[in-house]
Amino acid sequence: MSANVRVAAVQFGTGTDVDANLRTTLRMIDRAAAEAAPQVMVLPEFCNHLSVYDDGDHACRVAIDLDGPWVAAIAAKAAEHRCWIQVNCTVRRSGESTSREPAPGRVTNTNLVFSPAGELAAANDKTVLMGAEGDFLSVAEAPATMIDTPFGRVGTYA
């Protein structure tokens, strides 16, 4: 186990354009890697889209898929920078929605953790939704996964 771990808290504002938010996310990962050379990067909550939705259908449309381009792009950056990266997004999941407003499917607020090999090491859904988050998002169906790393066992929290 490493005695010291360099962590970058990567902060930036997100908007409602999912593609623009991905470009910003990738740019900020590159910037953190260049300035801090961290072993771990932790990015903001709701990186793909602000937590503001017109309705359940809108929440589903702007959520990402675990096998989609958002996840692939972040995984590639983790491998490029040989760094653990945690990013939080809304994700389309299988199953019925548990949100308060009608939704065509289940959407979760999910912490995605990527290993330095570019592998998705964990996808942990938020267990406690705050304020209006429960209007269009569903709570976790399972406890968060713990991850074994060279610097210890870690988990996620949103």
PDB file of C-alpha atoms in Angstrom:
ATOM      1  CA  MET A   1       0.000   0.000   0.000  1.00  0.00           C
ATOM      2  CA  SER A   2       1.308   3.478  -0.929  1.00  0.00           C
ATOM      3  CA  ALA A   3       2.017   5.867   1.928  1.00  0.00           C
ATOM      4  CA  ASN A   4       1.071   8.966  -0.092  1.00  0.00           C
ATOM      5  CA  VAL A   5      -1.634   9.459  -2.695  1.00  0.00           C
ATOM      6  CA  ARG A   6      -1.903  12.519  -4.917  1.00  0.00           C
ATOM      7  CA  VAL A   7      -5.580  13.404  -5.524  1.00  0.00           C
ATOM      8  CA  ALA A   8      -6.974  16.070  -7.853  1.00  0.00           C
ATOM      9  CA  ALA A   9     -10.405  17.507  -7.037  1.00  0.00           C
ATOM     10  CA  VAL A  10     -11.414  18.547 -10.542  1.00  0.00           C
ATOM     11  CA  GLN A  11     -14.118  21.222 -10.367  1.00  0.00           C
ATOM     12  CA  PHE A  12     -16.013  22.835 -13.238  1.00  0.00           C
ATOM     13  CA  GLY A  13     -19.530  23.860 -14.177  1.00  0.00           C
ATOM     14  CA  THR A  14     -21.781  21.668 -16.283  1.00  0.00           C
ATOM     15  CA  GLY A  15     -24.672  22.707 -18.441  1.00  0.00           C
ATOM     16  CA  THR A  16     -27.444  21.031 -20.386  1.00  0.00           C
ATOM     17  CA  ASP A  17     -25.466  20.128 -23.542  1.00  0.00           C
ATOM     18  CA  VAL A  18     -24.308  16.529 -23.024  1.00  0.00           C
ATOM     19  CA  ASP A  19     -21.699  16.662 -25.823  1.00  0.00           C
ATOM     20  CA  ALA A  20     -20.257  19.980 -24.601  1.00  0.00           C
ATOM     21  CA  ASN A  21     -20.117  18.565 -21.057  1.00  0.00           C
ATOM     22  CA  LEU A  22     -18.113  15.576 -22.311  1.00  0.00           C
ATOM     23  CA  ARG A  23     -15.645  17.893 -24.060  1.00  0.00           C
ATOM     24  CA  THR A  24     -15.283  19.928 -20.856  1.00  0.00           C
ATOM     25  CA  THR A  25     -14.855  16.782 -18.748  1.00  0.00           C
ATOM     26  CA  LEU A  26     -12.099  15.445 -21.017  1.00  0.00           C
ATOM     27  CA  ARG A  27     -10.355  18.835 -21.169  1.00  0.00           C
ATOM     28  CA  MET A  28     -10.398  19.149 -17.375  1.00  0.00           C
ATOM     29  CA  ILE A  29      -9.044  15.611 -16.937  1.00  0.00           C
ATOM     30  CA  ASP A  30      -6.161  16.485 -19.268  1.00  0.00           C
ATOM     31  CA  ARG A  31      -5.544  19.740 -17.411  1.00  0.00           C
ATOM     32  CA  ALA A  32      -5.486  18.042 -14.008  1.00  0.00           C
ATOM     33  CA  ALA A  33      -3.106  15.393 -15.341  1.00  0.00           C
ATOM     34  CA  ALA A  34      -0.764  18.054 -16.732  1.00  0.00           C
ATOM     35  CA  GLU A  35      -0.788  20.266 -13.635  1.00  0.00           C
ATOM     36  CA  ALA A  36      -0.976  17.780 -10.784  1.00  0.00           C
ATOM     37  CA  ALA A  37       0.003  14.317 -12.113  1.00  0.00           C
ATOM     38  CA  PRO A  38      -2.480  12.754  -9.662  1.00  0.00           C
ATOM     39  CA  GLN A  39      -3.015   9.085  -8.940  1.00  0.00           C
ATOM     40  CA  VAL A  40      -6.716   9.797  -8.402  1.00  0.00           C
ATOM     41  CA  MET A  41      -9.060  12.357  -9.973  1.00  0.00           C
ATOM     42  CA  VAL A  42     -12.504  13.075  -8.535  1.00  0.00           C
ATOM     43  CA  LEU A  43     -14.868  15.023 -10.777  1.00  0.00           C
ATOM     44  CA  PRO A  44     -18.155  16.805  -9.965  1.00  0.00           C
ATOM     45  CA  GLU A  45     -21.593  15.317  -9.601  1.00  0.00           C
ATOM     46  CA  PHE A  46     -23.842  15.373 -12.703  1.00  0.00           C
ATOM     47  CA  CYS A  47     -21.006  15.762 -15.224  1.00  0.00           C
ATOM     48  CA  ASN A  48     -23.140  14.776 -18.211  1.00  0.00           C
ATOM     49  CA  HIS A  49     -26.115  17.080 -17.522  1.00  0.00           C
ATOM     50  CA  LEU A  50     -27.295  19.428 -14.790  1.00  0.00           C
ATOM     51  CA  SER A  51     -29.811  17.795 -12.474  1.00  0.00           C
ATOM     52  CA  VAL A  52     -32.647  19.814 -14.015  1.00  0.00           C
ATOM     53  CA  TYR A  53     -35.122  18.027 -16.283  1.00  0.00           C
ATOM     54  CA  ASP A  54     -38.336  18.947 -18.090  1.00  0.00           C
ATOM     55  CA  ASP A  55     -39.862  15.538 -17.358  1.00  0.00           C
ATOM     56  CA  GLY A  56     -38.976  11.850 -16.977  1.00  0.00           C
ATOM     57  CA  ASP A  57     -38.566  11.425 -20.735  1.00  0.00           C
ATOM     58  CA  HIS A  58     -36.012  14.282 -20.800  1.00  0.00           C
ATOM     59  CA  ALA A  59     -34.056  12.710 -17.925  1.00  0.00           C
ATOM     60  CA  CYS A  60     -33.863   9.455 -19.902  1.00  0.00           C
ATOM     61  CA  ARG A  61     -32.780  11.201 -23.112  1.00  0.00           C
ATOM     62  CA  VAL A  62     -29.836  13.041 -21.506  1.00  0.00           C
ATOM     63  CA  ALA A  63     -28.642  10.110 -19.371  1.00  0.00           C
ATOM     64  CA  ILE A  64     -25.706   8.056 -20.644  1.00  0.00           C
ATOM     65  CA  ASP A  65     -25.311   4.339 -21.278  1.00  0.00           C
ATOM     66  CA  LEU A  66     -22.572   2.278 -19.614  1.00  0.00           C
ATOM     67  CA  ASP A  67     -21.592   0.918 -23.037  1.00  0.00           C
ATOM     68  CA  GLY A  68     -21.736   4.327 -24.738  1.00  0.00           C
ATOM     69  CA  PRO A  69     -19.280   7.011 -25.855  1.00  0.00           C
ATOM     70  CA  TRP A  70     -19.212   8.878 -22.524  1.00  0.00           C
ATOM     71  CA  VAL A  71     -17.934   5.876 -20.610  1.00  0.00           C
ATOM     72  CA  ALA A  72     -15.515   4.902 -23.394  1.00  0.00           C
ATOM     73  CA  ALA A  73     -14.031   8.408 -23.503  1.00  0.00           C
ATOM     74  CA  ILE A  74     -13.449   8.582 -19.736  1.00  0.00           C
ATOM     75  CA  ALA A  75     -12.010   5.055 -19.722  1.00  0.00           C
ATOM     76  CA  ALA A  76      -9.549   6.073 -22.444  1.00  0.00           C
ATOM     77  CA  LYS A  77      -8.424   9.101 -20.386  1.00  0.00           C
ATOM     78  CA  ALA A  78      -7.904   6.921 -17.303  1.00  0.00           C
ATOM     79  CA  ALA A  79      -5.665   4.637 -19.363  1.00  0.00           C
ATOM     80  CA  GLU A  80      -3.882   7.552 -21.066  1.00  0.00           C
ATOM     81  CA  HIS A  81      -3.035   9.232 -17.763  1.00  0.00           C
ATOM     82  CA  ARG A  82      -2.617   5.938 -15.816  1.00  0.00           C
ATOM     83  CA  CYS A  83      -4.895   7.343 -13.131  1.00  0.00           C
ATOM     84  CA  TRP A  84      -7.975   6.332 -11.157  1.00  0.00           C
ATOM     85  CA  ILE A  85     -10.861   8.588 -12.254  1.00  0.00           C
ATOM     86  CA  GLN A  86     -14.231   8.981 -10.531  1.00  0.00           C
ATOM     87  CA  VAL A  87     -16.911  10.793 -12.506  1.00  0.00           C
ATOM     88  CA  ASN A  88     -20.602  11.121 -11.651  1.00  0.00           C
ATOM     89  CA  CYS A  89     -23.312  10.981 -14.328  1.00  0.00           C
ATOM     90  CA  THR A  90     -26.932  10.117 -14.798  1.00  0.00           C
ATOM     91  CA  VAL A  91     -27.110   6.624 -16.294  1.00  0.00           C
ATOM     92  CA  ARG A  92     -29.862   4.712 -18.068  1.00  0.00           C
ATOM     93  CA  ARG A  93     -30.343   1.423 -16.199  1.00  0.00           C
ATOM     94  CA  SER A  94     -32.506  -1.613 -16.749  1.00  0.00           C
ATOM     95  CA  GLY A  95     -35.656  -1.996 -14.718  1.00  0.00           C
ATOM     96  CA  GLU A  96     -38.618   0.102 -13.739  1.00  0.00           C
ATOM     97  CA  SER A  97     -38.291   3.700 -12.624  1.00  0.00           C
ATOM     98  CA  THR A  98     -38.779   4.450  -8.935  1.00  0.00           C
ATOM     99  CA  SER A  99     -38.893   8.215  -9.517  1.00  0.00           C
ATOM    100  CA  ARG A 100     -41.858  10.309  -8.356  1.00  0.00           C
ATOM    101  CA  GLU A 101     -42.661  11.552 -11.877  1.00  0.00           C
ATOM    102  CA  PRO A 102     -43.492   9.248 -14.795  1.00  0.00           C
ATOM    103  CA  ALA A 103     -40.371   8.055 -16.614  1.00  0.00           C
ATOM    104  CA  PRO A 104     -39.974   5.646 -19.525  1.00  0.00           C
ATOM    105  CA  GLY A 105     -37.157   3.826 -17.741  1.00  0.00           C
ATOM    106  CA  ARG A 106     -34.851   3.798 -14.753  1.00  0.00           C
ATOM    107  CA  VAL A 107     -32.274   6.631 -14.553  1.00  0.00           C
ATOM    108  CA  THR A 108     -29.748   6.787 -11.720  1.00  0.00           C
ATOM    109  CA  ASN A 109     -27.191   9.234 -10.410  1.00  0.00           C
ATOM    110  CA  THR A 110     -24.100   7.039 -10.642  1.00  0.00           C
ATOM    111  CA  ASN A 111     -20.462   7.282  -9.600  1.00  0.00           C
ATOM    112  CA  LEU A 112     -18.295   5.659 -12.257  1.00  0.00           C
ATOM    113  CA  VAL A 113     -14.782   4.665 -11.190  1.00  0.00           C
ATOM    114  CA  PHE A 114     -12.171   3.852 -13.823  1.00  0.00           C
ATOM    115  CA  SER A 115      -8.876   2.094 -13.142  1.00  0.00           C
ATOM    116  CA  PRO A 116      -5.507   3.209 -14.571  1.00  0.00           C
ATOM    117  CA  ALA A 117      -5.945   0.374 -17.090  1.00  0.00           C
ATOM    118  CA  GLY A 118      -9.061   2.121 -18.431  1.00  0.00           C
ATOM    119  CA  GLU A 119     -11.480  -0.417 -16.999  1.00  0.00           C
ATOM    120  CA  LEU A 120     -14.777   0.475 -15.355  1.00  0.00           C
ATOM    121  CA  ALA A 121     -14.008  -0.697 -11.800  1.00  0.00           C
ATOM    122  CA  ALA A 122     -17.330   0.342 -10.253  1.00  0.00           C
ATOM    123  CA  ALA A 123     -20.677   1.891 -11.146  1.00  0.00           C
ATOM    124  CA  ASN A 124     -22.302   2.856  -7.850  1.00  0.00           C
ATOM    125  CA  ASP A 125     -25.783   4.384  -7.885  1.00  0.00           C
ATOM    126  CA  LYS A 126     -26.707   7.050  -5.365  1.00  0.00           C
ATOM    127  CA  THR A 127     -28.644   5.625  -2.433  1.00  0.00           C
ATOM    128  CA  VAL A 128     -30.092   8.850  -1.006  1.00  0.00           C
ATOM    129  CA  LEU A 129     -31.558  11.329  -3.472  1.00  0.00           C
ATOM    130  CA  MET A 130     -31.614  14.951  -2.330  1.00  0.00           C
ATOM    131  CA  GLY A 131     -34.394  17.488  -2.918  1.00  0.00           C
ATOM    132  CA  ALA A 132     -35.935  17.226  -6.382  1.00  0.00           C
ATOM    133  CA  GLU A 133     -33.509  14.491  -7.533  1.00  0.00           C
ATOM    134  CA  GLY A 134     -36.141  11.860  -6.752  1.00  0.00           C
ATOM    135  CA  ASP A 135     -38.593  13.486  -9.159  1.00  0.00           C
ATOM    136  CA  PHE A 136     -36.840  11.882 -12.146  1.00  0.00           C
ATOM    137  CA  LEU A 137     -34.063   9.674 -10.758  1.00  0.00           C
ATOM    138  CA  SER A 138     -34.254   6.223  -9.181  1.00  0.00           C
ATOM    139  CA  VAL A 139     -32.429   5.162  -6.017  1.00  0.00           C
ATOM    140  CA  ALA A 140     -29.766   2.468  -5.937  1.00  0.00           C
ATOM    141  CA  GLU A 141     -30.915  -1.137  -5.892  1.00  0.00           C
ATOM    142  CA  ALA A 142     -27.712  -2.402  -4.247  1.00  0.00           C
ATOM    143  CA  PRO A 143     -25.003  -1.129  -1.892  1.00  0.00           C
ATOM    144  CA  ALA A 144     -21.931   0.509  -3.417  1.00  0.00           C
ATOM    145  CA  THR A 145     -19.042  -1.679  -4.527  1.00  0.00           C
ATOM    146  CA  MET A 146     -15.730  -1.339  -2.708  1.00  0.00           C
ATOM    147  CA  ILE A 147     -12.592  -1.215  -4.856  1.00  0.00           C
ATOM    148  CA  ASP A 148      -9.156  -2.565  -4.004  1.00  0.00           C
ATOM    149  CA  THR A 149      -6.419  -0.169  -5.124  1.00  0.00           C
ATOM    150  CA  PRO A 150      -2.653   0.048  -4.540  1.00  0.00           C
ATOM    151  CA  PHE A 151      -3.366   2.725  -1.896  1.00  0.00           C
ATOM    152  CA  GLY A 152      -6.133   0.844  -0.075  1.00  0.00           C
ATOM    153  CA  ARG A 153      -9.757  -0.161  -0.289  1.00  0.00           C
ATOM    154  CA  VAL A 154     -12.033   2.686  -1.436  1.00  0.00           C
ATOM    155  CA  GLY A 155     -15.696   3.376  -2.090  1.00  0.00           C
ATOM    156  CA  THR A 156     -17.680   6.237  -3.584  1.00  0.00           C
ATOM    157  CA  TYR A 157     -20.100   8.797  -2.243  1.00  0.00           C
ATOM    158  CA  ALA A 158     -22.247  11.365  -4.092  1.00  0.00           C
TER     159      ALA A 158
END
